Amino acid sequence: MTTGSKTRSVAIVGAGPVGSLMAVYFANRGWNVHVYETRPDMRLPENKAKIQNRSINLALSVRGLTALKGTGLALDELVMKSGLPMRGRMLHIGSEGQLVSQDYGVHSECINSVDRAKLNEDLISAAEELNNVQFSFDVALKRADLDKGTLELENKTTKETIKAHADLIVGCDGAYSAVRNSLMRYVRLDFEQGYIPHGYCELSIPAKIGANGEAEFAMDPEHLHIWPRHKFMMIALPNPDKSFTVTLFMPFANFEMIHNKDDLLKFFEEYFTDAIQLMGKDLLIKEYFKNPKGSLVMVRANPYHYKDRCIILGDAAHSMVPFYGQGMNCGFEDVRILDSLLSEFNVKSTRESDSDRSLEQALDAYTARRAKDLKAICELALYNYTEMRHSVTSPVYLMRKTVESWLHLLMPTKVIPLYTMVSFSNRPYSEAYARHHSQGFWLGVTGAAVGLGIAAGLVLAGWRQRRQLREMSDLLKAAFLTAANSVQKLIQ
Ligand code: FAD
């Protein structure tokens, strides 16, 4: 098909966070953008109750902020106006909930709790303000003919079929993507979908009324609170209205064992005693039985594109479990990287001739360069569930974290903790993953060398003065504990 020298058009399917941000980026490049969204416009008051979001709030970190900033519209600042920085995890240990704070970074780096609906609304509004972007709400993509560039959509209210056309179709339509279903008919798409046995239920901790009669946070708002219970966990993120959104993650088998309010209270009394007081029994019972129990789906696909006709981004390409707080951040990074490749391959907003292959080259490069990073973050997200619900309380984990943070302070470019690389940098995920493993090896070697040194010292001392051996070992033990203590203090 010849496009002549007319302005390129893109149909973005899905006005979630990723689709809305993608619309801004394409509009900035001068393309004609049309976004199709199956839900009604979430900004209209009459639709708010109808929209079921997957979580109330989410954690936004450096990758997401970088992509928002890259629009040149200060969207990072707009979103952060109501974002709440969280500088670490607050562990609620044991059923009584003794508090232990673990900072995320050694330089007080923060992830940010943001309201999902507000973020999405802000992005839709920012895109709509640009004069080359149009939104159609309440229309669902049914199928697409990628060679012809045609889309068949259904108006959800009237059930009418709508036909549309675009030079490029971008699927930002989430984990159950209709664009991906169409893409599968055109390329040999490797595709995997799976569920973990765990589901989630959202609850809340309301603001408390302080001595001056004003609303106050019931817990420290500068932390992401975690109740790690090994086989399951509960987390809480702060909201601007001083409440917390709480998410209980546990196997569906456990949810199914809670039939009535007595079962629920017994379960909470056994595992989350401190949370009952913070939530209030009545609210806990009401929300637990009213709120849905969501499932956690993982999707992997490859390739992500077809010629210069179609590409999938965000959850449509790589839905991951939410335990690294990276799903949306990674989707935003997809947008930034695609945009940078459009620049790298000099893709113009008009296609001058049939021999112009720049767009296809950019999309080829996207699949080739992005695949290893997306695979890495999906694996890391799964790994982090074990870390959050279990490892955070293990002495081996704490020792590694302490040593790693200490080495990071001493050699900031040589040793970098995994969490820092993933959440506080734009370093490719696969590089972060590989580096973490090689650092693990060197941390192990360092630990072993120190251990061997101590052992050799003891043997030598014992050889010389056997009777002083016991004193020497006590001395070394005390020295080690003092050093570990000072490091902990230094880091905190
Ligand atoms: P979606 O948000 O799923 O948006 C897809 C859009 O496409 C929707 O608006 C949908 O209505 C529309 N659509 C679907 N089908 C069609 C169709 N056929 N036609 C037209 N429109 C269609 N990520 C983080 O970065 N940090 C976090 O802290 C975090 N916490 C999470 C907590 C939970 C409990 C869960 C489940 C996820 C969490 N995530 C988090 C992941 C994050 O929610 C997703 O990665 C993110 O929403 C992906 O955005 P998206 O735009 O690709 O897809």
Coordinates of C-alpha atoms and ligand atoms in Angstrom, one line a residue:
M1 CA 0.0 0.0 0.0
T2 CA 1.4 3.4 -0.9
T3 CA 1.0 6.1 1.7
G4 CA 2.4 8.9 -0.5
S5 CA 3.7 11.8 1.5
K6 CA 0.7 12.1 3.8
T7 CA 1.1 12.3 7.6
R8 CA 1.4 8.8 9.2
S9 CA -1.5 7.6 11.3
V10 CA -1.3 5.4 14.3
A11 CA -4.2 3.6 16.0
I12 CA -3.5 2.9 19.7
V13 CA -5.7 0.3 21.2
G14 CA -6.2 0.8 25.0
A15 CA -6.1 4.1 26.9
G16 CA -4.6 2.6 30.0
P17 CA -1.4 4.3 31.4
V18 CA 0.8 2.9 28.6
G19 CA -1.5 3.7 25.6
S20 CA -2.2 7.2 26.9
L21 CA 1.5 7.9 27.3
M22 CA 2.3 6.4 23.8
A23 CA -0.3 8.8 22.3
V24 CA 1.6 11.8 23.7
Y25 CA 4.9 10.5 22.3
F26 CA 3.4 9.9 18.8
A27 CA 1.7 13.2 18.8
N28 CA 5.0 14.9 19.7
R29 CA 6.5 13.3 16.6
G30 CA 3.7 14.8 14.5
W31 CA 1.7 11.6 13.7
N32 CA -2.1 11.6 13.6
V33 CA -3.1 9.6 16.7
H34 CA -6.4 7.9 17.4
V35 CA -6.8 6.0 20.7
Y36 CA -9.6 3.4 21.1
E37 CA -10.6 2.4 24.6
T38 CA -13.2 -0.2 25.5
R39 CA -14.1 1.5 28.8
P40 CA -16.1 4.7 29.1
D41 CA -14.2 7.9 29.7
M42 CA -12.9 7.5 33.3
R43 CA -12.7 11.2 33.8
L44 CA -16.5 11.7 33.7
P45 CA -18.0 11.6 37.2
E46 CA -20.9 9.4 36.0
N47 CA -18.4 6.7 34.9
K48 CA -16.1 6.6 37.9
A49 CA -18.2 4.0 39.7
K50 CA -18.3 1.8 36.6
I51 CA -14.6 1.6 36.2
Q52 CA -12.9 -1.3 38.0
N53 CA -9.2 -0.7 38.2
R54 CA -6.7 -3.4 39.1
S55 CA -5.3 -1.5 42.1
I56 CA -6.1 1.8 43.8
N57 CA -2.5 3.0 43.9
L58 CA 0.8 1.8 42.5
A59 CA 4.5 2.5 42.9
L60 CA 6.1 4.8 40.4
S61 CA 9.9 4.8 40.2
V62 CA 12.7 6.1 38.0
R63 CA 11.9 4.3 34.8
G64 CA 8.3 5.5 34.8
L65 CA 9.4 9.0 35.8
T66 CA 12.0 9.2 33.1
A67 CA 9.4 8.3 30.4
L68 CA 6.9 10.8 31.8
K69 CA 9.6 13.5 31.7
G70 CA 10.6 12.5 28.2
T71 CA 7.3 13.9 26.9
G72 CA 8.6 17.4 27.4
L73 CA 5.3 18.3 29.1
A74 CA 6.6 18.0 32.7
L75 CA 4.2 15.1 33.2
D76 CA 6.6 13.7 35.8
E77 CA 6.1 16.9 37.9
L78 CA 2.3 16.8 37.4
V79 CA 2.1 13.2 38.6
M80 CA 4.4 13.8 41.5
K81 CA 2.4 16.7 42.8
S82 CA 0.2 14.1 44.5
G83 CA 2.7 11.3 44.7
L84 CA 3.9 10.2 48.1
P85 CA 7.6 9.2 48.4
M86 CA 8.4 5.9 50.2
R87 CA 12.0 5.6 51.3
G88 CA 11.9 2.0 52.4
R89 CA 10.0 -1.0 53.6
M90 CA 8.5 -1.2 57.0
L91 CA 8.3 -4.8 58.1
H92 CA 5.6 -5.8 60.5
I93 CA 7.2 -8.8 62.1
G94 CA 5.3 -11.5 64.0
S95 CA 1.6 -11.4 64.6
E96 CA 1.9 -8.4 66.9
G97 CA 3.6 -6.5 64.2
Q98 CA 7.0 -5.3 65.7
L99 CA 8.3 -2.7 63.3
V100 CA 11.6 -2.9 61.4
S101 CA 12.6 -0.3 58.8
Q102 CA 14.7 -1.3 55.7
D103 CA 15.7 1.6 53.5
Y104 CA 15.5 1.0 49.7
G105 CA 18.7 2.7 48.9
V106 CA 21.8 4.0 50.7
H107 CA 21.2 7.6 49.5
S108 CA 17.6 7.9 50.7
E109 CA 16.2 7.1 47.2
C110 CA 12.4 6.7 47.1
I111 CA 9.7 5.0 45.1
N112 CA 6.4 6.9 44.9
S113 CA 2.9 5.9 45.8
V114 CA 0.5 7.3 43.1
D115 CA -3.2 7.1 42.6
R116 CA -3.7 4.8 39.5
A117 CA -6.9 6.4 38.3
K118 CA -5.6 10.0 38.7
L119 CA -2.4 9.1 36.8
N120 CA -4.4 7.6 34.0
E121 CA -6.8 10.5 33.8
D122 CA -3.9 13.0 33.8
L123 CA -2.3 11.2 30.9
I124 CA -5.5 11.0 28.9
S125 CA -6.0 14.7 29.4
A126 CA -2.4 15.5 28.5
A127 CA -2.8 13.6 25.2
E128 CA -6.2 15.0 24.4
E129 CA -4.9 18.5 24.7
L130 CA -2.6 17.9 21.8
N131 CA -4.4 18.8 18.6
N132 CA -3.4 15.7 16.6
V133 CA -4.8 13.2 19.2
Q134 CA -8.4 11.9 19.2
F135 CA -9.9 9.5 21.8
S136 CA -12.9 7.1 21.2
F137 CA -14.2 5.6 24.4
D138 CA -16.6 2.7 24.8
V139 CA -15.3 1.0 21.7
A140 CA -13.6 -2.4 21.8
L141 CA -11.3 -3.8 19.2
K142 CA -12.5 -7.1 17.9
R143 CA -9.9 -7.9 15.2
A144 CA -7.4 -6.2 13.0
D145 CA -6.2 -6.9 9.4
L146 CA -2.6 -6.0 9.8
D147 CA -1.7 -6.1 6.1
K148 CA -4.5 -3.7 5.2
G149 CA -4.2 -1.7 8.4
T150 CA -7.9 -2.0 9.2
L151 CA -9.5 -2.3 12.6
E152 CA -12.9 -3.7 13.4
L153 CA -14.3 -2.3 16.6
E154 CA -17.6 -2.6 18.5
N155 CA -19.4 0.3 20.1
K156 CA -20.1 -1.2 23.5
T157 CA -23.4 0.7 24.0
T158 CA -25.0 0.5 20.5
K159 CA -23.2 -2.8 19.6
E160 CA -22.6 -1.2 16.2
T161 CA -19.5 -2.3 14.2
I162 CA -17.0 0.5 13.5
K163 CA -14.3 0.2 10.9
A164 CA -11.1 2.3 11.1
H165 CA -7.8 2.5 9.3
A166 CA -4.2 3.3 10.4
D167 CA -0.7 3.0 9.0
L168 CA 0.5 1.5 12.3
I169 CA -1.6 -0.3 15.0
V170 CA -0.2 -0.2 18.6
G171 CA -1.6 -2.7 21.1
C172 CA -1.6 -1.2 24.6
D173 CA -4.7 -3.2 25.5
G174 CA -3.4 -5.1 28.5
A175 CA -2.8 -8.7 29.5
Y176 CA -5.7 -10.1 27.5
S177 CA -4.8 -8.1 24.4
A178 CA -7.0 -8.3 21.3
V179 CA -4.2 -6.8 19.2
R180 CA -1.9 -9.6 20.3
N181 CA -4.6 -12.1 19.2
S182 CA -4.5 -10.6 15.7
L183 CA -0.7 -10.3 15.7
M184 CA -0.5 -14.1 16.3
R185 CA -2.1 -14.7 12.9
Y186 CA 0.7 -12.8 11.1
V187 CA 3.9 -13.8 12.9
R188 CA 5.2 -17.0 14.5
L189 CA 4.6 -15.5 17.9
D190 CA 5.9 -17.5 20.9
F191 CA 3.3 -16.9 23.6
E192 CA 3.0 -18.1 27.2
Q193 CA 0.3 -17.3 29.7
G194 CA 0.3 -18.5 33.3
Y195 CA -1.2 -17.7 36.7
I196 CA 0.5 -18.0 40.0
P197 CA -1.6 -19.8 42.7
H198 CA -1.8 -16.6 44.6
G199 CA -4.5 -13.9 44.3
Y200 CA -5.1 -10.5 45.9
C201 CA -7.7 -8.6 47.8
E202 CA -7.6 -4.8 48.4
L203 CA -8.5 -3.5 51.9
S204 CA -7.8 -0.2 53.6
I205 CA -6.5 1.5 56.6
P206 CA -8.5 4.8 57.1
A207 CA -6.9 8.0 58.2
K208 CA -7.1 8.5 62.0
I209 CA -8.3 11.8 63.5
G210 CA -5.4 13.5 65.3
A211 CA -5.5 15.6 68.5
N212 CA -6.2 18.8 66.5
G213 CA -9.2 17.1 64.8
E214 CA -7.4 16.7 61.5
A215 CA -6.9 13.6 59.5
E216 CA -3.5 11.8 60.1
F217 CA -1.8 8.8 58.7
A218 CA -2.3 5.8 61.0
M219 CA 1.2 4.5 60.1
D220 CA 4.5 6.0 58.9
P221 CA 3.6 7.2 55.3
E222 CA 7.3 7.2 54.1
H223 CA 7.3 3.5 53.9
L224 CA 5.8 0.7 52.0
H225 CA 4.5 -1.5 54.8
I226 CA 4.9 -5.2 54.5
W227 CA 3.5 -8.0 56.7
P228 CA 5.7 -10.9 55.5
R229 CA 4.2 -14.2 56.5
H230 CA 6.3 -16.6 54.4
K231 CA 3.5 -18.3 52.4
F232 CA 1.6 -15.1 52.0
M233 CA 1.9 -11.4 52.7
M234 CA 0.0 -8.1 53.1
I235 CA 1.3 -4.7 51.9
A236 CA 0.1 -1.1 52.4
L237 CA 0.8 2.0 50.4
P238 CA -0.1 5.5 51.5
N239 CA -2.7 7.7 49.8
P240 CA -2.9 11.6 49.7
D241 CA -6.1 11.5 51.8
K242 CA -3.9 9.9 54.6
S243 CA -5.5 6.5 54.2
F244 CA -3.5 3.4 53.2
T245 CA -4.5 0.9 50.5
V246 CA -3.8 -2.5 51.8
T247 CA -3.3 -5.6 49.5
L248 CA -3.5 -9.1 50.9
F249 CA -1.7 -11.5 48.6
M250 CA -2.2 -15.2 49.3
P251 CA -3.0 -18.5 47.7
F252 CA -6.5 -18.8 46.4
A253 CA -6.7 -22.0 48.6
N254 CA -6.4 -19.7 51.7
F255 CA -9.0 -17.2 50.5
E256 CA -11.3 -20.2 50.0
M257 CA -10.9 -21.2 53.6
I258 CA -12.4 -17.9 54.8
H259 CA -16.2 -18.4 54.7
N260 CA -17.5 -15.9 57.2
K261 CA -16.5 -13.1 59.5
D262 CA -15.4 -15.4 62.3
D263 CA -13.0 -17.2 60.0
L264 CA -11.7 -13.8 58.8
L265 CA -11.1 -12.4 62.3
K266 CA -9.5 -15.6 63.5
F267 CA -7.1 -15.5 60.5
F268 CA -6.3 -11.8 61.1
E269 CA -5.9 -12.3 64.8
E270 CA -3.4 -15.1 64.1
Y271 CA -1.3 -13.3 61.5
F272 CA -2.1 -9.6 61.4
T273 CA -3.1 -8.5 64.9
D274 CA -1.8 -5.0 64.6
A275 CA -3.6 -4.5 61.3
I276 CA -7.0 -5.3 62.8
Q277 CA -6.7 -2.3 65.1
L278 CA -5.6 -0.1 62.3
M279 CA -8.3 -1.1 59.9
G280 CA -11.1 -1.5 62.3
K281 CA -13.0 -4.8 62.5
D282 CA -16.2 -3.6 60.7
L283 CA -14.4 -2.1 57.8
L284 CA -12.1 -5.1 57.4
I285 CA -15.2 -7.5 57.3
K286 CA -17.1 -5.2 54.9
E287 CA -14.2 -4.7 52.5
Y288 CA -12.9 -8.3 52.6
F289 CA -16.3 -9.8 51.6
K290 CA -17.2 -7.0 49.1
N291 CA -13.9 -6.6 47.2
P292 CA -13.0 -9.0 44.4
K293 CA -10.2 -11.5 44.7
G294 CA -8.0 -10.7 41.7
S295 CA -5.8 -13.2 40.0
L296 CA -2.2 -12.5 38.9
V297 CA -1.5 -13.4 35.3
M298 CA 1.9 -13.6 33.6
V299 CA 2.2 -13.1 29.8
R300 CA 5.3 -13.5 27.7
A301 CA 5.3 -13.0 23.9
N302 CA 8.0 -12.6 21.2
P303 CA 8.3 -11.0 18.7
Y304 CA 6.4 -7.8 19.6
H305 CA 5.8 -6.5 16.1
Y306 CA 4.8 -7.3 12.5
K307 CA 6.6 -5.6 9.7
D308 CA 5.9 -1.8 10.0
R309 CA 2.2 -2.5 10.7
C310 CA 1.8 -3.5 14.3
I311 CA 3.5 -3.5 17.7
I312 CA 2.4 -4.5 21.2
L313 CA 3.6 -2.7 24.4
G314 CA 3.0 -2.7 28.1
D315 CA 1.0 -5.6 29.6
A316 CA -0.1 -6.7 26.2
A317 CA 3.5 -7.8 25.6
H318 CA 4.7 -8.7 29.1
S319 CA 2.2 -8.9 31.9
M320 CA 4.2 -9.6 35.1
V321 CA 3.3 -10.3 38.7
P322 CA 3.3 -7.0 40.6
F323 CA 6.0 -7.7 43.2
Y324 CA 8.7 -5.5 41.9
G325 CA 6.3 -2.6 41.3
Q326 CA 7.6 -2.5 37.7
G327 CA 4.7 -3.5 35.4
M328 CA 3.7 0.0 34.5
N329 CA 7.2 1.5 34.9
C330 CA 8.4 -1.1 32.4
G331 CA 5.5 -0.3 30.1
F332 CA 6.4 3.4 30.2
E333 CA 10.0 2.4 29.4
D334 CA 8.7 0.5 26.4
V335 CA 7.3 3.7 25.1
R336 CA 10.5 5.7 25.7
I337 CA 12.6 3.1 24.0
L338 CA 10.3 2.7 21.0
D339 CA 10.4 6.5 20.7
S340 CA 14.2 6.6 20.8
L341 CA 14.4 3.9 18.1
L342 CA 12.0 5.9 15.9
S343 CA 14.6 8.7 16.2
E344 CA 17.6 6.4 15.7
F345 CA 16.1 5.1 12.5
N346 CA 15.0 8.5 11.4
V347 CA 11.3 7.6 11.1
K348 CA 9.6 10.7 9.8
S349 CA 6.0 11.7 10.4
T350 CA 5.3 11.3 6.7
R351 CA 6.2 8.3 4.5
E352 CA 7.8 9.7 1.4
S353 CA 8.0 6.6 -0.7
D354 CA 7.3 2.8 -0.8
S355 CA 11.0 2.1 -0.4
D356 CA 11.0 3.9 3.0
R357 CA 11.8 1.0 5.4
S358 CA 12.7 3.1 8.4
L359 CA 9.7 2.2 10.5
E360 CA 10.1 -1.5 9.9
Q361 CA 13.7 -1.2 10.9
A362 CA 12.9 0.6 14.1
L363 CA 10.3 -2.0 15.0
D364 CA 12.7 -4.9 14.2
A365 CA 15.3 -3.3 16.4
Y366 CA 12.7 -2.9 19.2
T367 CA 12.0 -6.6 19.3
A368 CA 15.7 -7.5 19.0
R369 CA 16.8 -5.2 21.7
R370 CA 14.0 -5.3 24.2
A371 CA 13.3 -9.1 24.4
K372 CA 16.1 -9.9 26.9
D373 CA 15.1 -7.0 29.2
L374 CA 11.5 -8.0 29.3
K375 CA 12.4 -11.6 30.0
A376 CA 14.7 -10.4 32.8
I377 CA 12.1 -8.2 34.6
C378 CA 9.4 -10.8 34.4
E379 CA 11.7 -13.2 36.2
L380 CA 12.8 -10.6 38.7
A381 CA 9.2 -9.8 39.5
L382 CA 8.5 -13.4 40.3
Y383 CA 11.6 -13.7 42.4
N384 CA 10.7 -10.6 44.4
Y385 CA 7.6 -12.2 45.7
T386 CA 9.7 -14.7 47.6
E387 CA 11.9 -11.9 48.8
M388 CA 9.0 -9.8 50.1
R389 CA 6.9 -12.4 51.8
H390 CA 9.8 -14.5 53.1
S391 CA 13.5 -13.6 52.6
V392 CA 13.2 -10.1 54.1
T393 CA 13.3 -11.7 57.5
S394 CA 16.0 -14.2 56.9
P395 CA 19.5 -13.6 58.5
V396 CA 21.3 -14.6 55.3
Y397 CA 19.3 -12.1 53.2
L398 CA 19.9 -9.4 55.8
M399 CA 23.6 -10.1 55.9
R400 CA 23.9 -10.0 52.1
K401 CA 22.0 -6.8 52.0
T402 CA 24.1 -5.2 54.7
V403 CA 27.4 -6.2 53.0
E404 CA 26.1 -5.2 49.6
S405 CA 25.0 -1.7 50.9
W406 CA 28.3 -1.3 52.6
L407 CA 30.3 -2.2 49.5
H408 CA 28.0 0.1 47.5
L409 CA 28.9 3.0 49.8
L410 CA 32.6 2.2 49.5
M411 CA 32.5 1.5 45.7
P412 CA 29.4 3.0 44.3
T413 CA 30.1 2.0 40.7
K414 CA 31.5 -1.4 41.4
V415 CA 28.8 -2.9 43.6
I416 CA 25.2 -1.8 43.1
P417 CA 22.3 -3.5 44.9
L418 CA 19.7 -5.1 42.6
Y419 CA 16.8 -3.1 43.9
T420 CA 18.8 0.1 43.2
M421 CA 19.5 -0.9 39.6
V422 CA 15.9 -1.9 39.0
S423 CA 14.0 0.9 40.7
F424 CA 16.4 3.8 40.8
S425 CA 18.1 3.6 37.4
N426 CA 17.3 3.2 33.7
R427 CA 20.0 0.5 33.3
P428 CA 18.6 -2.3 31.0
Y429 CA 16.9 -4.9 33.2
S430 CA 19.0 -7.8 31.7
E431 CA 22.2 -5.9 32.6
A432 CA 20.9 -5.4 36.2
Y433 CA 20.0 -9.1 36.4
A434 CA 23.4 -10.3 35.1
R435 CA 25.3 -7.9 37.3
H436 CA 23.4 -9.0 40.3
H437 CA 24.4 -12.6 39.7
S438 CA 28.1 -11.7 39.1
Q439 CA 28.0 -9.5 42.2
G440 CA 26.5 -12.4 44.1
F441 CA 29.5 -14.5 43.0
W442 CA 32.0 -11.8 44.2
L443 CA 30.1 -11.2 47.4
G444 CA 30.4 -15.0 48.0
V445 CA 34.1 -14.9 47.1
T446 CA 34.6 -11.9 49.5
G447 CA 32.7 -13.7 52.3
A448 CA 34.6 -16.9 51.7
A449 CA 38.0 -15.0 51.6
V450 CA 37.2 -13.2 54.8
G451 CA 36.1 -16.4 56.5
L452 CA 39.2 -18.3 55.3
G453 CA 41.4 -15.4 56.5
I454 CA 39.8 -15.6 59.9
A455 CA 40.1 -19.4 60.0
A456 CA 43.7 -19.2 58.9
G457 CA 44.4 -16.6 61.6
L458 CA 42.9 -18.7 64.2
V459 CA 44.8 -21.8 63.2
L460 CA 48.0 -19.9 63.1
A461 CA 47.4 -18.4 66.5
G462 CA 46.4 -21.7 67.9
W463 CA 49.5 -23.3 66.5
R464 CA 51.6 -20.7 68.3
Q465 CA 49.6 -20.3 71.5
R466 CA 46.9 -22.9 71.9
R467 CA 45.7 -21.6 75.2
Q468 CA 45.1 -18.1 73.7
L469 CA 42.9 -19.6 71.0
R470 CA 39.6 -19.2 72.8
E471 CA 40.3 -15.6 73.8
M472 CA 41.3 -14.8 70.2
S473 CA 38.2 -16.3 68.8
D474 CA 36.0 -14.3 71.2
L475 CA 38.0 -11.2 70.3
L476 CA 37.4 -11.8 66.6
K477 CA 33.7 -12.4 67.2
A478 CA 33.3 -9.2 69.1
A479 CA 35.2 -7.2 66.5
F480 CA 33.0 -8.7 63.7
L481 CA 29.8 -7.8 65.6
T482 CA 31.0 -4.3 66.3
A483 CA 31.9 -3.8 62.7
A484 CA 28.5 -5.2 61.5
N485 CA 26.7 -2.8 64.0
S486 CA 28.6 0.2 62.8
V487 CA 27.9 -0.6 59.2
Q488 CA 24.2 -1.0 60.0
K489 CA 24.2 2.4 61.7
L490 CA 26.1 4.0 58.8
I491 CA 23.6 2.7 56.3
Q492 CA 20.6 3.7 58.3
Ligands
FAD1 P1 -3.7 -1.8 31.3 O1 -3.5 -1.0 32.5 O2 -4.3 -3.2 31.5 O3 -4.6 -1.0 30.3 C1 -5.1 -1.6 29.1 C2 -6.3 -0.7 28.6 O4 -6.7 -1.3 27.4 C3 -7.4 -0.7 29.5 O5 -7.9 0.6 29.7 C4 -8.5 -1.5 28.9 O6 -9.8 -1.2 29.2 C5 -8.1 -1.3 27.4 N1 -8.6 -2.5 26.5 C6 -8.5 -3.8 26.8 N2 -8.9 -4.5 25.7 C7 -9.3 -3.6 24.8 C8 -9.9 -3.7 23.5 N3 -10.2 -4.9 22.9 N4 -10.3 -2.6 22.8 C9 -10.0 -1.3 23.4 N5 -9.4 -1.2 24.6 C10 -9.1 -2.3 25.3 N6 3.0 -1.6 38.1 C11 3.9 -0.7 38.6 O7 4.7 -0.2 37.8 N7 3.9 -0.4 39.9 C12 3.1 -1.0 40.8 O8 3.1 -0.7 42.0 C13 2.1 -1.9 40.4 N8 1.2 -2.5 41.2 C14 0.3 -3.4 40.8 C15 -0.6 -4.0 41.7 C16 -1.5 -4.9 41.2 C17 -2.4 -5.6 42.2 C18 -1.5 -5.3 39.9 C19 -2.5 -6.3 39.4 C20 -0.7 -4.7 38.9 C21 0.3 -3.7 39.4 N9 1.2 -3.1 38.5 C22 2.1 -2.2 39.0 C23 1.2 -3.4 37.1 C24 0.4 -2.4 36.3 O9 -0.9 -2.3 36.8 C25 0.4 -2.7 34.8 O10 1.6 -3.1 34.4 C26 -0.1 -1.5 34.0 O11 -1.5 -1.2 34.3 C27 0.0 -1.8 32.5 O12 -0.5 -0.8 31.8 P2 -1.1 -1.0 30.3 O13 -1.6 0.3 29.9 O14 -0.1 -1.8 29.5 O15 -2.3 -2.0 30.5

